[in-house]
Tab-separated table of C-alpha atoms and ligand atoms in Angstrom:
chain	number	residue	atom	x	y	z
A	153	MET	CA	-16.182	4.109	1.745
A	154	ARG	CA	-16.416	3.667	5.491
A	155	ILE	CA	-13.255	2.749	7.415
A	156	ASP	CA	-13.088	1.755	11.081
A	157	ILE	CA	-9.702	1.549	12.792
A	158	LEU	CA	-9.065	-0.150	16.137
A	159	THR	CA	-5.898	1.072	17.825
A	160	LEU	CA	-4.386	2.004	21.178
A	161	PHE	CA	-3.149	5.229	19.549
A	162	PRO	CA	-5.947	6.846	17.516
A	163	GLN	CA	-4.092	10.179	17.462
A	164	MET	CA	-1.429	8.648	15.226
A	165	PHE	CA	-3.977	8.871	12.380
A	166	GLU	CA	-4.739	12.551	12.793
A	167	VAL	CA	-1.831	13.852	10.729
A	168	PRO	CA	-1.920	11.596	7.649
A	169	PHE	CA	-5.696	11.848	7.305
A	170	GLY	CA	-6.083	15.421	8.565
A	171	PHE	CA	-4.399	17.111	5.585
A	172	GLY	CA	-4.384	17.287	1.812
A	173	ILE	CA	-6.058	14.740	-0.406
A	174	PHE	CA	-7.481	12.581	2.377
A	175	LYS	CA	-8.869	15.497	4.341
A	176	ARG	CA	-10.630	16.685	1.174
A	177	ALA	CA	-12.014	13.181	0.545
A	178	ILE	CA	-13.365	13.058	4.109
A	179	ASP	CA	-14.777	16.609	3.965
A	180	ASN	CA	-16.486	15.779	0.645
A	181	GLY	CA	-18.115	12.707	2.189
A	182	LEU	CA	-16.350	10.214	-0.106
A	183	VAL	CA	-14.679	8.613	2.907
A	184	SER	CA	-15.655	8.297	6.546
A	185	LEU	CA	-12.887	7.431	8.964
A	186	ASN	CA	-13.889	6.150	12.408
A	187	LEU	CA	-11.188	5.748	15.032
A	188	HIS	CA	-11.771	3.475	18.036
A	189	ASN	CA	-9.483	3.342	21.031
A	190	ILE	CA	-9.186	-0.316	22.048
A	191	ARG	CA	-8.783	0.878	25.634
A	192	ASP	CA	-12.361	2.231	25.556
A	193	TYR	CA	-13.622	-1.361	25.290
A	194	THR	CA	-11.937	-2.563	28.497
A	195	HIS	CA	-13.987	-2.900	31.692
A	196	ASP	CA	-11.493	-2.849	34.574
A	197	LYS	CA	-10.616	0.358	36.357
A	198	HIS	CA	-7.065	0.433	34.915
A	199	HIS	CA	-8.344	-0.063	31.328
A	200	THR	CA	-5.988	-2.988	30.788
A	201	ALA	CA	-5.604	-3.777	27.086
A	202	ASP	CA	-2.500	-6.025	27.287
A	203	ASP	CA	-1.174	-8.840	29.453
A	204	TYR	CA	1.800	-11.205	29.850
A	205	PRO	CA	2.229	-13.990	27.301
A	206	TYR	CA	1.230	-17.507	28.410
A	207	GLY	CA	4.303	-19.688	28.352
A	208	GLY	CA	6.564	-16.767	29.175
A	209	GLY	CA	8.714	-14.570	26.976
A	210	ALA	CA	9.440	-10.897	26.575
A	211	GLY	CA	6.868	-8.136	26.245
A	212	MET	CA	3.114	-7.980	26.325
A	213	VAL	CA	0.279	-9.290	24.186
A	214	LEU	CA	-2.997	-7.480	23.408
A	215	LYS	CA	-5.936	-9.128	25.171
A	216	PRO	CA	-8.700	-10.543	22.971
A	217	GLU	CA	-11.810	-9.233	24.827
A	218	PRO	CA	-11.599	-5.496	24.027
A	219	ILE	CA	-10.783	-6.200	20.372
A	220	PHE	CA	-13.709	-8.643	19.951
A	221	GLU	CA	-16.052	-6.237	21.712
A	222	ALA	CA	-14.950	-3.267	19.613
A	223	VAL	CA	-15.541	-5.195	16.371
A	224	GLU	CA	-18.895	-6.483	17.654
A	225	ALA	CA	-19.942	-2.913	18.507
A	226	ILE	CA	-19.099	-1.844	14.942
A	227	LYS	CA	-20.965	-4.812	13.443
A	228	ALA	CA	-24.012	-4.090	15.644
A	229	GLY	CA	-24.264	-0.660	14.039
A	230	VAL	CA	-24.288	-1.848	10.404
A	231	LYS	CA	-26.760	-3.777	8.227
A	232	ASP	CA	-26.735	-7.560	7.606
A	233	GLU	CA	-25.540	-7.055	4.016
A	234	GLU	CA	-22.192	-6.423	5.562
A	235	ALA	CA	-21.911	-10.020	6.818
A	236	GLU	CA	-18.926	-10.119	4.476
A	237	LEU	CA	-17.384	-7.110	6.229
A	238	PRO	CA	-13.592	-7.423	5.894
A	239	ILE	CA	-11.843	-7.365	9.289
A	240	ILE	CA	-8.193	-6.795	8.453
A	241	LEU	CA	-5.411	-7.514	10.924
A	242	LEU	CA	-2.041	-5.931	10.161
A	243	THR	CA	0.742	-8.354	11.033
A	244	PRO	CA	4.157	-9.469	9.764
A	245	GLN	CA	2.540	-12.919	9.351
A	246	GLY	CA	-0.069	-11.657	6.868
A	247	ARG	CA	-0.254	-12.013	3.082
A	248	PRO	CA	2.127	-9.615	1.336
A	249	PHE	CA	0.349	-6.367	0.437
A	250	SER	CA	0.324	-5.381	-3.236
A	251	GLN	CA	-1.395	-3.094	-5.729
A	252	ARG	CA	-3.658	-6.026	-6.604
A	253	ILE	CA	-4.839	-6.336	-2.973
A	254	ALA	CA	-5.356	-2.550	-2.807
A	255	GLY	CA	-7.627	-2.909	-5.851
A	256	GLU	CA	-9.571	-5.769	-4.263
A	257	LEU	CA	-10.070	-3.887	-0.997
A	258	SER	CA	-11.173	-0.738	-2.852
A	259	ARG	CA	-14.267	-2.624	-4.089
A	260	ASN	CA	-15.699	-2.807	-0.538
A	261	ARG	CA	-18.025	-0.201	0.939
A	262	HIS	CA	-16.692	-0.761	4.456
A	263	LEU	CA	-13.368	-1.967	5.905
A	264	VAL	CA	-12.257	-2.588	9.492
A	265	PHE	CA	-8.572	-2.492	10.481
A	266	ILE	CA	-7.121	-3.923	13.700
A	267	CYS	CA	-3.766	-2.436	14.721
A	268	GLY	CA	-1.855	-4.432	17.311
A	269	HIS	CA	1.055	-3.239	19.401
A	270	TYR	CA	3.712	-4.634	21.784
A	271	GLU	CA	4.554	-8.228	20.758
A	272	GLY	CA	1.268	-8.667	18.914
A	273	VAL	CA	-2.313	-9.743	19.610
A	274	ASP	CA	-3.803	-12.879	21.165
A	275	GLU	CA	-3.919	-15.556	18.440
A	276	ARG	CA	-7.696	-15.983	18.876
A	277	VAL	CA	-8.195	-12.596	17.189
A	278	GLN	CA	-6.616	-13.886	13.963
A	279	GLU	CA	-8.331	-17.277	14.285
A	280	HIS	CA	-11.889	-16.209	15.123
A	281	LEU	CA	-12.295	-12.509	14.323
A	282	ALA	CA	-10.049	-11.324	11.503
A	283	THR	CA	-11.104	-12.263	7.964
A	284	ASP	CA	-7.813	-11.139	6.421
A	285	GLU	CA	-4.212	-10.679	7.583
A	286	ILE	CA	-1.912	-8.308	5.715
A	287	SER	CA	1.823	-7.612	5.953
A	288	ILE	CA	3.285	-4.531	4.264
A	289	GLY	CA	6.741	-6.083	3.994
A	290	ASP	CA	9.367	-8.267	5.575
A	291	TYR	CA	10.568	-5.965	8.348
A	292	VAL	CA	9.272	-5.605	11.890
A	293	LEU	CA	7.574	-2.359	12.941
A	294	THR	CA	6.402	-1.447	16.446
A	295	GLY	CA	2.708	-1.834	15.672
A	296	GLY	CA	0.019	-2.089	13.019
A	297	GLU	CA	-0.717	1.652	12.765
A	298	VAL	CA	1.787	2.528	10.044
A	299	PRO	CA	0.859	-0.611	8.032
A	300	ALA	CA	-2.837	0.377	8.305
A	301	MET	CA	-1.992	3.872	7.030
A	302	VAL	CA	-0.075	2.363	4.098
A	303	VAL	CA	-2.958	0.068	3.137
A	304	ILE	CA	-5.601	2.785	3.560
A	305	ASP	CA	-3.551	5.261	1.512
A	306	ALA	CA	-3.178	2.766	-1.363
A	307	VAL	CA	-6.914	1.911	-1.245
A	308	LEU	CA	-8.322	5.438	-0.955
A	309	ARG	CA	-6.429	6.844	-3.923
A	310	LEU	CA	-8.199	4.243	-6.083
A	311	LEU	CA	-11.678	5.504	-5.164
A	312	PRO	CA	-13.383	7.640	-7.816
A	313	GLY	CA	-13.101	11.323	-6.922
A	314	VAL	CA	-10.359	11.027	-4.303
A	315	LEU	CA	-7.541	12.085	-6.635
A	316	GLY	CA	-7.961	15.077	-8.914
A	317	SER	CA	-7.738	13.100	-12.127
A	318	GLU	CA	-8.478	9.444	-12.793
A	319	ASP	CA	-6.002	9.463	-15.727
A	320	SER	CA	-3.051	9.434	-13.359
A	321	LEU	CA	-4.311	6.111	-11.974
A	322	LEU	CA	-4.245	4.402	-15.365
A	323	GLU	CA	-0.849	5.829	-16.155
A	324	ASP	CA	0.823	4.812	-12.959
A	325	SER	CA	3.361	2.089	-13.153
A	326	HIS	CA	2.339	-0.413	-10.516
A	327	ALA	CA	-1.137	-0.585	-12.043
A	328	SER	CA	0.489	-2.155	-15.102
A	329	GLY	CA	2.906	-4.113	-12.919
A	330	LEU	CA	5.968	-2.300	-14.274
A	331	LEU	CA	8.189	0.535	-13.031
A	332	GLU	CA	7.650	4.166	-14.038
A	333	TYR	CA	9.455	6.091	-16.790
A	334	PRO	CA	11.638	9.072	-15.725
A	335	GLN	CA	9.862	12.429	-15.247
A	336	TYR	CA	11.380	15.861	-15.853
A	337	THR	CA	10.191	19.416	-15.373
A	338	ARG	CA	11.782	22.847	-15.865
A	339	PRO	CA	14.545	23.938	-16.086
A	340	GLU	CA	15.649	22.289	-19.303
A	341	ASP	CA	19.277	22.467	-18.137
A	342	TYR	CA	20.012	22.190	-14.427
A	343	ARG	CA	23.697	22.481	-13.513
A	344	GLY	CA	24.540	21.067	-16.922
A	345	TRP	CA	22.232	18.051	-16.492
A	346	LYS	CA	19.936	18.187	-19.499
A	347	VAL	CA	16.420	16.932	-20.006
A	348	PRO	CA	16.472	14.181	-22.688
A	349	GLU	CA	16.108	15.844	-26.099
A	350	VAL	CA	13.197	13.605	-27.153
A	351	LEU	CA	10.943	15.112	-24.433
A	352	LEU	CA	11.427	18.601	-25.938
A	353	SER	CA	10.815	17.409	-29.507
A	354	GLY	CA	7.022	17.742	-29.445
A	355	ASN	CA	6.885	14.452	-31.352
A	356	HIS	CA	4.275	12.542	-29.353
A	357	ALA	CA	4.864	9.206	-31.048
A	358	ARG	CA	8.606	9.402	-30.388
A	359	ILE	CA	7.974	10.433	-26.777
A	360	ALA	CA	5.580	7.535	-26.202
A	361	LYS	CA	8.087	5.078	-27.694
A	362	TRP	CA	10.935	6.473	-25.577
A	363	ARG	CA	8.876	6.244	-22.386
A	364	ARG	CA	7.817	2.682	-23.109
A	365	GLU	CA	11.448	1.775	-23.678
A	366	GLN	CA	12.429	3.409	-20.374
A	367	ILE	CA	9.710	1.458	-18.552
A	368	ILE	CA	10.945	-1.834	-19.987
A	369	ARG	CA	14.626	-1.020	-19.527
A	370	ARG	CA	14.302	0.042	-15.897
A	371	THR	CA	12.060	-2.834	-14.966
A	372	GLN	CA	14.491	-5.229	-16.636
A	373	GLU	CA	17.417	-3.716	-14.726
A	374	ARG	CA	15.860	-3.193	-11.297
A	375	ARG	CA	12.931	-5.608	-10.977
A	376	PRO	CA	13.308	-8.342	-13.626
A	377	GLU	CA	10.768	-10.550	-11.783
A	378	LEU	CA	8.060	-7.944	-12.571
A	379	LEU	CA	8.641	-8.301	-16.309
A	380	ASN	CA	7.926	-12.019	-16.180
A	381	LYS	CA	4.585	-11.395	-14.447
A	382	ALA	CA	3.463	-8.510	-16.704
A	383	ASN	CA	1.294	-8.944	-19.783
A	384	LEU	CA	3.523	-7.541	-22.483
A	385	GLY	CA	2.457	-6.838	-26.040
A	386	PHE	CA	4.454	-7.971	-29.082
A	387	GLU	CA	6.416	-4.692	-29.338
A	388	ASP	CA	7.286	-4.786	-25.625
A	389	GLU	CA	8.511	-8.381	-25.934
A	390	GLN	CA	10.681	-7.329	-28.871
A	391	MET	CA	12.112	-4.495	-26.798
A	392	VAL	CA	12.898	-6.858	-23.902
A	393	GLU	CA	14.542	-9.171	-26.442
A	394	ARG	CA	16.646	-6.317	-27.870
A	395	LEU	CA	17.677	-5.080	-24.415
A	396	THR	CA	18.624	-8.574	-23.255
A	397	THR	CA	20.739	-9.267	-26.342
A	398	LYS	CA	22.367	-5.854	-25.992
A	399	ARG	CA	23.105	-6.543	-22.327
A	400	SER	CA	24.583	-9.962	-22.911
A	401	GLN	CA	26.739	-8.434	-25.654
A	402	VAL	CA	27.891	-5.763	-23.195
A	403	ASN	CA	28.700	-8.459	-20.650
A	404	LYS	CA	30.637	-10.447	-23.252
A	405	ASP	CA	32.530	-7.266	-24.255
A	406	ARG	CA	33.386	-6.700	-20.590
A	407	GLU	CA	34.494	-10.290	-20.093
A	408	SER	CA	36.786	-10.378	-23.133
B	737	JFE	C1	2.135	-5.363	14.995
B	737	JFE	C2	5.941	-6.964	16.727
B	737	JFE	C3	7.448	-8.488	17.801
B	737	JFE	C4	5.588	-7.947	15.827
B	737	JFE	C5	6.828	-11.002	14.489
B	737	JFE	C6	1.770	-5.502	16.341
B	737	JFE	N1	4.679	-5.618	7.786
B	737	JFE	C7	4.670	-5.438	9.118
B	737	JFE	N2	5.791	-5.254	9.814
B	737	JFE	N3	5.477	-5.125	11.094
B	737	JFE	C8	4.147	-5.240	11.255
B	737	JFE	C9	3.612	-5.443	10.008
B	737	JFE	C10	3.462	-5.216	12.540
B	737	JFE	C11	2.058	-5.179	12.589
B	737	JFE	C12	1.388	-5.247	13.810
B	737	JFE	C13	3.524	-5.405	14.930
B	737	JFE	C14	4.204	-5.322	13.721
B	737	JFE	N4	3.987	-5.554	16.220
B	737	JFE	C15	5.358	-5.591	16.630
B	737	JFE	C16	6.868	-7.239	17.704
B	737	JFE	C17	7.086	-9.487	16.896
B	737	JFE	C18	6.179	-9.219	15.921
B	737	JFE	O1	5.794	-10.189	14.996
B	737	JFE	C19	2.925	-5.612	17.080
């Protein structure tokens, strides 16, 4: 997969993509990461990338020209097949990012990310250049760089060969839309806190049942809205049913 990133601060990407799994993916040629400094696409002698907002107000807004020209330079260097090239603007006004969107994006051969800064970017970028707008959550950051890193991280780990083993992808919780079961490693007893006996039993059927129950229980307790969206099998539904009846009994016991 090819990824182009437009930013005023290309160096911000050097650490997350310069080490570990992503560095290996880049070195192995699975991923190519191209950083573009928006300032390099300005033409005035001060390399002005931002300006005051029309209508007044605090802060600065990124000018449209360098961003359009940077994207056009990228498009000029790729084939026509990429007419559908996703141009993704990170913004608090975008569609909420999710594992599903990560999966969709991972099916592209090429992605372009636009990272704004200051109070945002000129609206004409979203209207006439971006093909997608993504928010990573309902909080305001200082720019689109960290959101771009979040999206790219979630997308790259889905590409074949990027992670060591593809099994871990299937197993992971958000792929199924539910939370994860608890994980333990040695020691068996840490400061008196013991690993659940079932995990030491060697009984794989019992372990699988226990983990499934943990997944359902935790999701029910912490993120009940996820359970409603998930496709549960008959046994899972029964477990939800049992846990709900148990809980309402507990609540009744508490109330009485
Ligand atoms: C930019 C900023 C004032 C934005 C209301 C560019 N999920 C998510 N949170 N924050 C962002 C994305 C994000 C993305 C790009 C950004 C924030 N800012 C800061 C300042 C008002 C803003 O929009 C600038």
